[in-house]
PDB file of C-alpha atoms in Angstrom:
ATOM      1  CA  UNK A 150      95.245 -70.939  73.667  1.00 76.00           C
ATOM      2  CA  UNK A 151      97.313 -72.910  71.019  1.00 91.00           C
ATOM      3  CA  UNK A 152      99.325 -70.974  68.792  1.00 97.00           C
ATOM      4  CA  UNK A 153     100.258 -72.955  65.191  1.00 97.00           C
ATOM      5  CA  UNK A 154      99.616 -70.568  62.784  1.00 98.00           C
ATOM      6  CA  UNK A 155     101.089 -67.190  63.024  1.00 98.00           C
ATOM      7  CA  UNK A 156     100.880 -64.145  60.261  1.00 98.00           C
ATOM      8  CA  UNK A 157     103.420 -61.487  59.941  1.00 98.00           C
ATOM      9  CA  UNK A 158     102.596 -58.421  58.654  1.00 98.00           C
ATOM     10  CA  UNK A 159     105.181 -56.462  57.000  1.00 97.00           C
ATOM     11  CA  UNK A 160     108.369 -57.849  55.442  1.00 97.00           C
ATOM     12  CA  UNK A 161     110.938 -55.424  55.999  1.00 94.00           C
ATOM     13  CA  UNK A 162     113.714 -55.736  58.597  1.00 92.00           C
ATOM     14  CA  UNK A 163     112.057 -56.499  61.611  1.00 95.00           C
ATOM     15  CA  UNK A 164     108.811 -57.944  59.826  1.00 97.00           C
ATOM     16  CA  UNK A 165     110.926 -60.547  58.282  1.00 97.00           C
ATOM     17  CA  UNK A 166     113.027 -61.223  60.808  1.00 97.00           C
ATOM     18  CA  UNK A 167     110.087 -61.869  62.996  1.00 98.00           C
ATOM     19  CA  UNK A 168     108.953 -64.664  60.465  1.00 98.00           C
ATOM     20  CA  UNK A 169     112.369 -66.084  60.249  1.00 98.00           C
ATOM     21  CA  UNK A 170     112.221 -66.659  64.179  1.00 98.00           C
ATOM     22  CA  UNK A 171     108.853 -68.082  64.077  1.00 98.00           C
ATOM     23  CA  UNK A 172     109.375 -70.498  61.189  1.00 98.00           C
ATOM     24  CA  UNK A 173     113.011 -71.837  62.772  1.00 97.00           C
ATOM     25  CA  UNK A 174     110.449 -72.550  66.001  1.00 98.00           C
ATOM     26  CA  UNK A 175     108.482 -74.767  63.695  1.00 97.00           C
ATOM     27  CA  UNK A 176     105.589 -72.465  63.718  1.00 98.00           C
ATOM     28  CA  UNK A 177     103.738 -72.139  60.257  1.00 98.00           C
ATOM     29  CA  UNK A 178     104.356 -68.711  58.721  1.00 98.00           C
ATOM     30  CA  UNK A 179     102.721 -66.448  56.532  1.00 98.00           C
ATOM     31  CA  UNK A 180     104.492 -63.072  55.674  1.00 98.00           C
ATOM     32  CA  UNK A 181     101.933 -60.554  54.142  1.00 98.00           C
ATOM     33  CA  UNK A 182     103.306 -57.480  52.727  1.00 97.00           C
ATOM     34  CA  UNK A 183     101.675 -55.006  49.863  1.00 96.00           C
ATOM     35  CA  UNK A 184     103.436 -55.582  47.038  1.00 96.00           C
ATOM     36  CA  UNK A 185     105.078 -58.993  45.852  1.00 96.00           C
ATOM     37  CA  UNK A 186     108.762 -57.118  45.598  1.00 97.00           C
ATOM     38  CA  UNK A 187     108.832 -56.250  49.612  1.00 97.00           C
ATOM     39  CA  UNK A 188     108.292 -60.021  49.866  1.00 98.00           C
ATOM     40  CA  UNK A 189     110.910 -61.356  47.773  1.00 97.00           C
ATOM     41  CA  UNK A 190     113.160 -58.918  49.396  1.00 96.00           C
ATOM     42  CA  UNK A 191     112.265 -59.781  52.639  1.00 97.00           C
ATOM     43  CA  UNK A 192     112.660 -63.762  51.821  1.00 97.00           C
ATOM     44  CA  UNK A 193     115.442 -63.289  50.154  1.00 97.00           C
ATOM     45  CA  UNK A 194     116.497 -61.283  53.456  1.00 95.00           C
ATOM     46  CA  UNK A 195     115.608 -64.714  55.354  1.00 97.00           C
ATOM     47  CA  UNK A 196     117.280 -66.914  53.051  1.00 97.00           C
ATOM     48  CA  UNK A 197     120.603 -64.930  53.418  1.00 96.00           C
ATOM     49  CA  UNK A 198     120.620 -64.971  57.462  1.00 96.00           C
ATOM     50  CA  UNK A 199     120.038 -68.919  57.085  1.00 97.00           C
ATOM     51  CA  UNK A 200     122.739 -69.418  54.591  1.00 96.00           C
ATOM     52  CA  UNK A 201     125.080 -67.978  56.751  1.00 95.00           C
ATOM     53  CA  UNK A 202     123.721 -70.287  59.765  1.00 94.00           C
ATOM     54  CA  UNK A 203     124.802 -73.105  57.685  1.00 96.00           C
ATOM     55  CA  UNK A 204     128.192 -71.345  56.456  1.00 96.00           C
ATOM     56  CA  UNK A 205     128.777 -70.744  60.195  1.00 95.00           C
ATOM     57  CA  UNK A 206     128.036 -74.552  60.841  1.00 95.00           C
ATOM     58  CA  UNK A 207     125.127 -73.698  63.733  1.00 94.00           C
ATOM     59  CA  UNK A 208     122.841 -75.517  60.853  1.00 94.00           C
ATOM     60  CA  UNK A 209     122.445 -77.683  58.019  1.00 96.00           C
ATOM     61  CA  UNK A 210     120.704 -77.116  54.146  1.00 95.00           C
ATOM     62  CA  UNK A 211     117.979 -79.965  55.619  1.00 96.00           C
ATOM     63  CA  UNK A 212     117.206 -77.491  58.645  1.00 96.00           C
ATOM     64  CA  UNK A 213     117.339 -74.481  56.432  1.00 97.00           C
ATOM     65  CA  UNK A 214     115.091 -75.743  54.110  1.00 97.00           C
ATOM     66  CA  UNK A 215     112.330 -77.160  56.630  1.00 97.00           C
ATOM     67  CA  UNK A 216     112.386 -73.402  57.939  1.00 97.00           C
ATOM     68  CA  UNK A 217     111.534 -72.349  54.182  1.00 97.00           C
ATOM     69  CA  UNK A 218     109.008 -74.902  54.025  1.00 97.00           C
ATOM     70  CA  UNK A 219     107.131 -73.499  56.831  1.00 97.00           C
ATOM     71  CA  UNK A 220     106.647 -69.934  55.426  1.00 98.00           C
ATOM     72  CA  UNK A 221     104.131 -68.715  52.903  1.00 98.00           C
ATOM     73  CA  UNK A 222     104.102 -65.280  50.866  1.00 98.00           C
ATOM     74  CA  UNK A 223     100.751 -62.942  50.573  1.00 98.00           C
ATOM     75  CA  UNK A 224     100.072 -59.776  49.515  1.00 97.00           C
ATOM     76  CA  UNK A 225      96.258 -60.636  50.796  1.00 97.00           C
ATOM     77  CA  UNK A 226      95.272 -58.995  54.069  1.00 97.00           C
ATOM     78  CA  UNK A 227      92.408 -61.550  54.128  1.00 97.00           C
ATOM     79  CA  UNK A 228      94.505 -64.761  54.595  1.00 97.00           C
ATOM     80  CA  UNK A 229      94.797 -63.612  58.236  1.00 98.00           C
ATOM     81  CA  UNK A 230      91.304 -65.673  58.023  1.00 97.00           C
ATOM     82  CA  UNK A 231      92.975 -69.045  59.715  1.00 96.00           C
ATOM     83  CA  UNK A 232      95.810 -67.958  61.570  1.00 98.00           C
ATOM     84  CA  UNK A 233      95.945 -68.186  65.752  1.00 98.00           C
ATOM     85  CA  UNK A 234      98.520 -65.082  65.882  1.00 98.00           C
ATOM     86  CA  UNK A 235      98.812 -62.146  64.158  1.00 98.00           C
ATOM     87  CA  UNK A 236     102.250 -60.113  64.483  1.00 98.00           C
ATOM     88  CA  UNK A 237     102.178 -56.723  62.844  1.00 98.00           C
ATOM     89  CA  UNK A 238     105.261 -55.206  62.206  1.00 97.00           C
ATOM     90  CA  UNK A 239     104.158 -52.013  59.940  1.00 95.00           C
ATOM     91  CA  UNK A 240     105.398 -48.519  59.863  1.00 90.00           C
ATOM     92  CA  UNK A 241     105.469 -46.673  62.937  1.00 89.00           C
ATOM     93  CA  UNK A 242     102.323 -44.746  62.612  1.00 91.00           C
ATOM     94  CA  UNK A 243      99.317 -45.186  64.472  1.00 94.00           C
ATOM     95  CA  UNK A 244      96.746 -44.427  61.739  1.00 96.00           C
ATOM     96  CA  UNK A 245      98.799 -46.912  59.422  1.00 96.00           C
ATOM     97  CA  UNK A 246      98.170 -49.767  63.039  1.00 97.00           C
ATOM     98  CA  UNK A 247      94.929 -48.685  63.853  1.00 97.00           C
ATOM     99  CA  UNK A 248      93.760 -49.010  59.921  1.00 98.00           C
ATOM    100  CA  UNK A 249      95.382 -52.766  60.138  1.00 98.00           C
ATOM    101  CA  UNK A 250      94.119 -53.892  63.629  1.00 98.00           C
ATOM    102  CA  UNK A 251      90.324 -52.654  62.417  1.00 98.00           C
ATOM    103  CA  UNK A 252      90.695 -54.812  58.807  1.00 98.00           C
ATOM    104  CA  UNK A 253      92.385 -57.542  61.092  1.00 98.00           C
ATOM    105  CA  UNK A 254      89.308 -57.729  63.872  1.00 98.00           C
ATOM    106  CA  UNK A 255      87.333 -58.440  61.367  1.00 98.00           C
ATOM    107  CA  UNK A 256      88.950 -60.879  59.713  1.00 98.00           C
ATOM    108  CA  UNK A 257      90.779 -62.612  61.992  1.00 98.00           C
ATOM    109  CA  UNK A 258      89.035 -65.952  63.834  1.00 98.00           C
ATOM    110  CA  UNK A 259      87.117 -64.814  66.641  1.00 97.00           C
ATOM    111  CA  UNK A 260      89.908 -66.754  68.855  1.00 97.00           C
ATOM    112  CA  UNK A 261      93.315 -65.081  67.222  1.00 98.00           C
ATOM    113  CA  UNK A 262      95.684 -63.077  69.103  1.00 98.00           C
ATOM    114  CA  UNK A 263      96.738 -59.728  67.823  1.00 98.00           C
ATOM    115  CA  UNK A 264     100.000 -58.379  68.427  1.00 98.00           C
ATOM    116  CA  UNK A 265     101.845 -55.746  67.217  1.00 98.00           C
ATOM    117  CA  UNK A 266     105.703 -54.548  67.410  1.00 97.00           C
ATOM    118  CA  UNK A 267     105.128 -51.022  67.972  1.00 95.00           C
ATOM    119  CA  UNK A 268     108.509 -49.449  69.438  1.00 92.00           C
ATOM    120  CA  UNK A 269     106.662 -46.591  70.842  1.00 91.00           C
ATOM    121  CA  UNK A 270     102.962 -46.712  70.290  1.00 94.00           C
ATOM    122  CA  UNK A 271     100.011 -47.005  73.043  1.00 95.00           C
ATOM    123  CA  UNK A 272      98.211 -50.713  72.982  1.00 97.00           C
ATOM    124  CA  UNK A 273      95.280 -49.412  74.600  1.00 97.00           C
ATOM    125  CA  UNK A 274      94.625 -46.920  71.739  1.00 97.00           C
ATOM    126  CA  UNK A 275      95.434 -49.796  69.371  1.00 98.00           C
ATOM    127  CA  UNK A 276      93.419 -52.218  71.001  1.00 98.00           C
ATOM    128  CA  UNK A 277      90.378 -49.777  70.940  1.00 98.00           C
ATOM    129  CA  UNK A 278      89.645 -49.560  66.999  1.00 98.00           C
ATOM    130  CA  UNK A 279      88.829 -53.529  67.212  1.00 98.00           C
ATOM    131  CA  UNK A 280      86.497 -55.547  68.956  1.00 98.00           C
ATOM    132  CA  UNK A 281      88.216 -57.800  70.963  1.00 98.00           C
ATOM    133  CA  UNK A 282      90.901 -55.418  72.877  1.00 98.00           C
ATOM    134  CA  UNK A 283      91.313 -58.397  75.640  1.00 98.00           C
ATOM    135  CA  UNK A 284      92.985 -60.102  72.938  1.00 98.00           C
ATOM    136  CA  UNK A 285      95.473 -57.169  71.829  1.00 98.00           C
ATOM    137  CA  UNK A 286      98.990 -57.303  72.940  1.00 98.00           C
ATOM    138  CA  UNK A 287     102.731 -55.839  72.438  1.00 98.00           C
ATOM    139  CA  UNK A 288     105.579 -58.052  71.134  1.00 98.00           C
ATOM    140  CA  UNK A 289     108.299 -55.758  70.916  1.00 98.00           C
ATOM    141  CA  UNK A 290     111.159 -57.441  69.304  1.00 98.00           C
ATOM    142  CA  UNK A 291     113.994 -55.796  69.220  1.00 95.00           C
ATOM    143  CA  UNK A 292     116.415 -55.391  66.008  1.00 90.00           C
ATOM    144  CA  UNK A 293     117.849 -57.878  64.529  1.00 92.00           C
ATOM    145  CA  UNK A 294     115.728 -59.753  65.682  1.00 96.00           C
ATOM    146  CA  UNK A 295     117.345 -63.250  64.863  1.00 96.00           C
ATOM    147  CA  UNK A 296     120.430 -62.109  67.520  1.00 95.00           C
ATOM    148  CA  UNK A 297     118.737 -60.159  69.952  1.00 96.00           C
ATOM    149  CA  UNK A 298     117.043 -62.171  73.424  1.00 97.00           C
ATOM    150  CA  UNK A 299     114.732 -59.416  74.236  1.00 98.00           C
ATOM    151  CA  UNK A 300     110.808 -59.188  73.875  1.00 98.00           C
ATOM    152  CA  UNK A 301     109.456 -56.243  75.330  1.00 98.00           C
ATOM    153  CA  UNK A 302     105.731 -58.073  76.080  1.00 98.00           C
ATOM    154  CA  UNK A 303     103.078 -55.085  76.841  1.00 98.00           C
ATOM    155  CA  UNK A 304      99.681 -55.400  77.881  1.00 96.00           C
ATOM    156  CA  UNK A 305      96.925 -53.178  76.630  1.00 96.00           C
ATOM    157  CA  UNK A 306      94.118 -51.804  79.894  1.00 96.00           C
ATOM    158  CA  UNK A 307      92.007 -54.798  78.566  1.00 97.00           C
ATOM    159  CA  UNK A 308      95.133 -57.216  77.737  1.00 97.00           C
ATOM    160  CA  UNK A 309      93.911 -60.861  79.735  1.00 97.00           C
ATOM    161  CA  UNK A 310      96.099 -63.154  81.461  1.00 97.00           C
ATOM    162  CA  UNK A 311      95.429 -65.457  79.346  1.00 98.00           C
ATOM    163  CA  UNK A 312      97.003 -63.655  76.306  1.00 98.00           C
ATOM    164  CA  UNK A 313      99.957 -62.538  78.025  1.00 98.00           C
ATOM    165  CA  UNK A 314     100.671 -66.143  79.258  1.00 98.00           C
ATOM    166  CA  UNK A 315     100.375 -67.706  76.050  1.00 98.00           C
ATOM    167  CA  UNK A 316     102.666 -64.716  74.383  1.00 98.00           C
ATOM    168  CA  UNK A 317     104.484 -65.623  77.289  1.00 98.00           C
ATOM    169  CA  UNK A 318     104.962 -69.330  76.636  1.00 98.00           C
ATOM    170  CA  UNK A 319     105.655 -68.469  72.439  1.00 98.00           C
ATOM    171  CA  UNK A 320     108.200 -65.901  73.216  1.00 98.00           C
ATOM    172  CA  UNK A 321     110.069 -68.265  75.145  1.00 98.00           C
ATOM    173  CA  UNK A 322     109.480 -71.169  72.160  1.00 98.00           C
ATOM    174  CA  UNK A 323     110.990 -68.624  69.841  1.00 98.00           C
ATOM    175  CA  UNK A 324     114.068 -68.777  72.216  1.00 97.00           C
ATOM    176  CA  UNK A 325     113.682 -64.978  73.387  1.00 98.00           C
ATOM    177  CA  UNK A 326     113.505 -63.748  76.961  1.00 98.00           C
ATOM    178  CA  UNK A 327     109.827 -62.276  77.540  1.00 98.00           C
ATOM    179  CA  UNK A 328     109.945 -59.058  79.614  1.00 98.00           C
ATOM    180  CA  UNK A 329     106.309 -57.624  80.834  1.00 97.00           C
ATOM    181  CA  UNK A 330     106.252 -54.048  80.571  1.00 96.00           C
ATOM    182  CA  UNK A 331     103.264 -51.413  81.421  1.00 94.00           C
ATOM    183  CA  UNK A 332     101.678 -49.766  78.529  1.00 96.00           C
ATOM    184  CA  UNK A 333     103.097 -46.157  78.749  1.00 95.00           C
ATOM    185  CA  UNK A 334     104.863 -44.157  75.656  1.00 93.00           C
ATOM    186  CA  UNK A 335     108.050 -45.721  74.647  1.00 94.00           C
ATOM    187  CA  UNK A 336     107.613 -48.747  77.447  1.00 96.00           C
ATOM    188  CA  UNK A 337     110.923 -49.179  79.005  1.00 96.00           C
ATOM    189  CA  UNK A 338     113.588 -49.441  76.308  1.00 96.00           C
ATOM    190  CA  UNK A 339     112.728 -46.654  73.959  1.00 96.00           C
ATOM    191  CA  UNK A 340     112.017 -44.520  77.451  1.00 96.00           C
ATOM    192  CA  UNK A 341     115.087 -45.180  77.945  1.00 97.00           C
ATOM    193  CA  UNK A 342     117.468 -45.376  74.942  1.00 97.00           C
ATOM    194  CA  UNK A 343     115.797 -42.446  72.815  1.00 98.00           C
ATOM    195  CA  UNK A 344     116.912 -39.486  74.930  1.00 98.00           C
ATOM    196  CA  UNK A 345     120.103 -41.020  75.336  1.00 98.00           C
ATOM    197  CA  UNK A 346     120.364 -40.646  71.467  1.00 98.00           C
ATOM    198  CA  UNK A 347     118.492 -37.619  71.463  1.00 98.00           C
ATOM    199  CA  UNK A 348     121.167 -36.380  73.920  1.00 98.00           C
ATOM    200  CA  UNK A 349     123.760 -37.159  72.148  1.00 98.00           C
ATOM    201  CA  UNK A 350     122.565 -35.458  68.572  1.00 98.00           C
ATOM    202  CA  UNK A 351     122.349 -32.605  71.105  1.00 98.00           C
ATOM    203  CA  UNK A 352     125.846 -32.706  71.829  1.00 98.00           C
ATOM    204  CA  UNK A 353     126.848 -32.737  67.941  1.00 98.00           C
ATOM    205  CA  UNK A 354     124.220 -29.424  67.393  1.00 98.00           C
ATOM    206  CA  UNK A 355     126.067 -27.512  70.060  1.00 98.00           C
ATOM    207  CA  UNK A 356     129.345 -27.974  68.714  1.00 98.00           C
ATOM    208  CA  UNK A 357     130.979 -30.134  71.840  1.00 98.00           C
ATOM    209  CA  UNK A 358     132.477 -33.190  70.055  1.00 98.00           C
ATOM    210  CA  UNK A 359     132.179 -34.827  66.466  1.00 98.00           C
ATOM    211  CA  UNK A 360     130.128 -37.763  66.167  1.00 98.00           C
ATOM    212  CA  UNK A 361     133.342 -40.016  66.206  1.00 98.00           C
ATOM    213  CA  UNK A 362     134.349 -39.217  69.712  1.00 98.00           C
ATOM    214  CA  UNK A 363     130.536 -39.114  71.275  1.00 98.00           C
ATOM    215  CA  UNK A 364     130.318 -42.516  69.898  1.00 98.00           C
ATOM    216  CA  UNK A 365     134.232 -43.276  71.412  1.00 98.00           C
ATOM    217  CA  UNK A 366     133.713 -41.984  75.116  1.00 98.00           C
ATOM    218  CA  UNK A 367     130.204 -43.997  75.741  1.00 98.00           C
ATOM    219  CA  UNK A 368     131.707 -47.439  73.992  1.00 98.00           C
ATOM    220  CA  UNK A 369     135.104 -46.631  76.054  1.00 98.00           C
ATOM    221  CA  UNK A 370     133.840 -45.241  79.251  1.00 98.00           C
ATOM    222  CA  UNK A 371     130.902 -46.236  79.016  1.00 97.00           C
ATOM    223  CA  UNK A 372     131.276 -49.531  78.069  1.00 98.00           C
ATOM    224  CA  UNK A 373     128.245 -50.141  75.349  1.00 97.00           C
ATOM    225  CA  UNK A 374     129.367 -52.099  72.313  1.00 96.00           C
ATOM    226  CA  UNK A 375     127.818 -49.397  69.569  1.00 97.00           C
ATOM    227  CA  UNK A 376     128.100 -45.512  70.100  1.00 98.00           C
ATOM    228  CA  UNK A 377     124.456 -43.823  70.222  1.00 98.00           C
ATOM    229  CA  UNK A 378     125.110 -41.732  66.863  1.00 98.00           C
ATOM    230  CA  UNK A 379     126.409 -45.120  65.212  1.00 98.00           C
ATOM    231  CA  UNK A 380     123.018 -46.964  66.710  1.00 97.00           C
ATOM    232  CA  UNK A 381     120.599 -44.105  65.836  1.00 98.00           C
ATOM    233  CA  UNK A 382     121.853 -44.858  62.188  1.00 98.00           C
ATOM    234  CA  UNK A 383     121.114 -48.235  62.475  1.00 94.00           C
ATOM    235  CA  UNK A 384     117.645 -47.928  63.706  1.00 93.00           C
ATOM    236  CA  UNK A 385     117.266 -44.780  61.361  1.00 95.00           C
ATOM    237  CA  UNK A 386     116.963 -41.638  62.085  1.00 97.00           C
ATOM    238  CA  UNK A 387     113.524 -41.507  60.800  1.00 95.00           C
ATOM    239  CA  UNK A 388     112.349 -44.072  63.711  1.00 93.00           C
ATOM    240  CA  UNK A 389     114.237 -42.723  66.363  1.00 96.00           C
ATOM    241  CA  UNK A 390     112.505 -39.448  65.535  1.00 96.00           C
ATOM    242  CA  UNK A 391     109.022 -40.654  65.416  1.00 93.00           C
ATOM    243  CA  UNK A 392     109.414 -42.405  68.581  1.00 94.00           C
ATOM    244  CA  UNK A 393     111.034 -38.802  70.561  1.00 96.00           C
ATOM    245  CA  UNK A 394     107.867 -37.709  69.320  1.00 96.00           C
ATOM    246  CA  UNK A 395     105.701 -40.493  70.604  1.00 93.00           C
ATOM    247  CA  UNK A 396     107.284 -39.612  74.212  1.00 96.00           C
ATOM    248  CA  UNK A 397     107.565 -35.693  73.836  1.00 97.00           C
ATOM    249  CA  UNK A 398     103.267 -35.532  73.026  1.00 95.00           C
ATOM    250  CA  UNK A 399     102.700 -38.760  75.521  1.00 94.00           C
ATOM    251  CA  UNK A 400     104.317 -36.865  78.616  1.00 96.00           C
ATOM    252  CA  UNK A 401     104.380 -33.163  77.219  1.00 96.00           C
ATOM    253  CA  UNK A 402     107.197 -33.120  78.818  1.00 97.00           C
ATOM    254  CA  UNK A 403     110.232 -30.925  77.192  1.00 96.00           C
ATOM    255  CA  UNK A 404     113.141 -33.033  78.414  1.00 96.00           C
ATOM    256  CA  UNK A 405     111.754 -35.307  75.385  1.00 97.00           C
ATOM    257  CA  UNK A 406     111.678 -32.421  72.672  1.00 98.00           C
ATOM    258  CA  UNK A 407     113.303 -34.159  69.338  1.00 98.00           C
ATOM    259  CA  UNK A 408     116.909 -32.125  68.492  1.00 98.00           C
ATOM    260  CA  UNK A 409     116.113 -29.701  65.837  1.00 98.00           C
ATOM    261  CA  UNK A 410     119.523 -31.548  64.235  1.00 98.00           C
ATOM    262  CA  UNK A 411     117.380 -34.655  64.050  1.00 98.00           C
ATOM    263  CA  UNK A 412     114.470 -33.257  62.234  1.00 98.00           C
ATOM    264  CA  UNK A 413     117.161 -31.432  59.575  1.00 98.00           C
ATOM    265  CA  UNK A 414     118.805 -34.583  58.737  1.00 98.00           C
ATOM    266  CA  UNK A 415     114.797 -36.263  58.264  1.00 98.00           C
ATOM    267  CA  UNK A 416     113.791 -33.770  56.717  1.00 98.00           C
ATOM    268  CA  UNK A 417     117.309 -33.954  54.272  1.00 98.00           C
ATOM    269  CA  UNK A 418     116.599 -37.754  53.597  1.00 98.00           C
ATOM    270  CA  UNK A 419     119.729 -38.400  55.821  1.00 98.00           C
ATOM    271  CA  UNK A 420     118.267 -41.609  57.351  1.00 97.00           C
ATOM    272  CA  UNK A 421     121.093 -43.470  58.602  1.00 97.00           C
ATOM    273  CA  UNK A 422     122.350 -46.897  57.212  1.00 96.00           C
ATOM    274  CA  UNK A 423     119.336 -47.386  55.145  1.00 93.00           C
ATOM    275  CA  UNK A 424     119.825 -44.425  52.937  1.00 96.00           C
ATOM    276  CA  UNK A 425     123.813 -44.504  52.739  1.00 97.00           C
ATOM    277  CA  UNK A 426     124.140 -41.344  55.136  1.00 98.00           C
ATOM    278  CA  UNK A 427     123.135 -40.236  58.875  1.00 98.00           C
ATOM    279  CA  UNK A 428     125.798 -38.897  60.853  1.00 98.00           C
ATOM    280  CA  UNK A 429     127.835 -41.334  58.641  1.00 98.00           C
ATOM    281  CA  UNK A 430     128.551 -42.202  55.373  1.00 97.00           C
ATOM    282  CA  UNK A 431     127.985 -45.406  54.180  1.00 97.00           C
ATOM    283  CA  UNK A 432     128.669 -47.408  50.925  1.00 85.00           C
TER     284      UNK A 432
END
């Protein structure tokens, strides 16, 4: 299974940063998004984490530019039509995937991989609105995906060895560490990380500390480099909502049950980062 051609679908922050990765590993990109303005956005996205590769001296404008020169722009689903890999990185929302993986099985070559980054999301059920779930996988990248090592890899019940070997062997060409997880909700790092946060919105609700010394007593004692209020506006609170979801319906299990704090600040627009307030303000 030789991967050259890869798509990306979706150009926001970890769609784009996917492409970046794939086009500095010489791969041949094209980054499909709806509308021509998420694409410049997410390019010009790409452009500025190069720039400051060659500002930091760890590359030069030649380098930079044969990255460029490897990705292509589309808002056409249908030029998934020669590619060896698809990679989509929509929105967290499994009629959204399962509406892309059906358009992609059928126009995809009959030999393409296709992968999606769902944080959360079951590759079996994704898998199963296409016609070819044996070649249906999990790359979850985590974010930003330029700095971070880890790919979450996640077979679907069909999932062959084949395709997880050569997802494998490209994960490792992208200079990530592949990690093979089962499919189950929220795999092992959102399992894992989202009731922490969760937990931790819990403790703001009830009135035992502000979000400024939550955040100090688990970097201080606890020794993590970002507080879990600080990182759940960085994700967005949006995400880490949809994913406690994701869990709390996949196990029906009520240690998962979302904060009501978390769905007031959704439901406010109080995103995180992205929308200039979470549990912080931002400029």
């Amino acid at each position: 299974m030789s991967i050259k051609k890869v798509m990306v679908i979706g150009a926001g922050q970890m769609g784009s940063g996917i492409a970046q990765v794939c086009a500095m590993a010489g791969y041949e990109v094209v980054l499909q998004d709806l509308k021509d303005e998420f694409l410049e956005r997410g390019m010009n996205n790409i452009s500025k984490n190069l720039q400051r590769q060659v500002d930091k001296g760890r590359m030069n404008d030649d380098e930079k530019a044969r990255v460029l020169s490897n990705m292509k722009t589309s808002t056409d689903i249908q030029s998934a039509n020669s590619v060896d890999l698809v990679i989509e990185a929509a929105v967290e929302n499994m009629e959204i995937k399962s509406n892309i993986f059906a358009q992609l099985d059928e126009i995809a070559p009959a030999h393409a991989i296709l992968a999606t980054n769902t944080s959360s999301l079951p590759i079996t059920e994704i898998a199963a609105v296409t016609n070819r779930p044996e070649k249906v996988i999990g790359m979850h990248f985590m974010n930003p995906v330029p700095v971070m090592k880890l790919v979450e890899i996640i077979r679907g019940l069909a999932t062959t060895d084949e395709v997880y070997q050569a997802i494998e062997e490209m994960t490792k060409k992208l200079n990530k560490v592949p990690v093979e997880v089962n499919d189950f909700p929220g795999f092992v790092s959102n399992r894992i990380l989202m009731p922490m946060i969760n937990e931790a919105i819990y403790t703001v609700y009830e009135g035992v500390a502000e979000p400024e010394a939550i955040d100090e007593v688990m970097k201080l004692g606890m020794n993590h480099p970002m507080g879990p209020l600080t990182l759940a506006d960085f994700i967005g609170l949006d995400t880490c909502l949809s994913i406690m979801e994701v869990l709390h319906e996949g196990f029906g299990d009520d240690k998962y049950r979302p904060c009501p704090l978390l769905r007031k600040y959704v439901k406010a627009g109080w995103l995180g980062r992205k929308t200039g307030r979470g549990f912080y303000k931002y400029d």
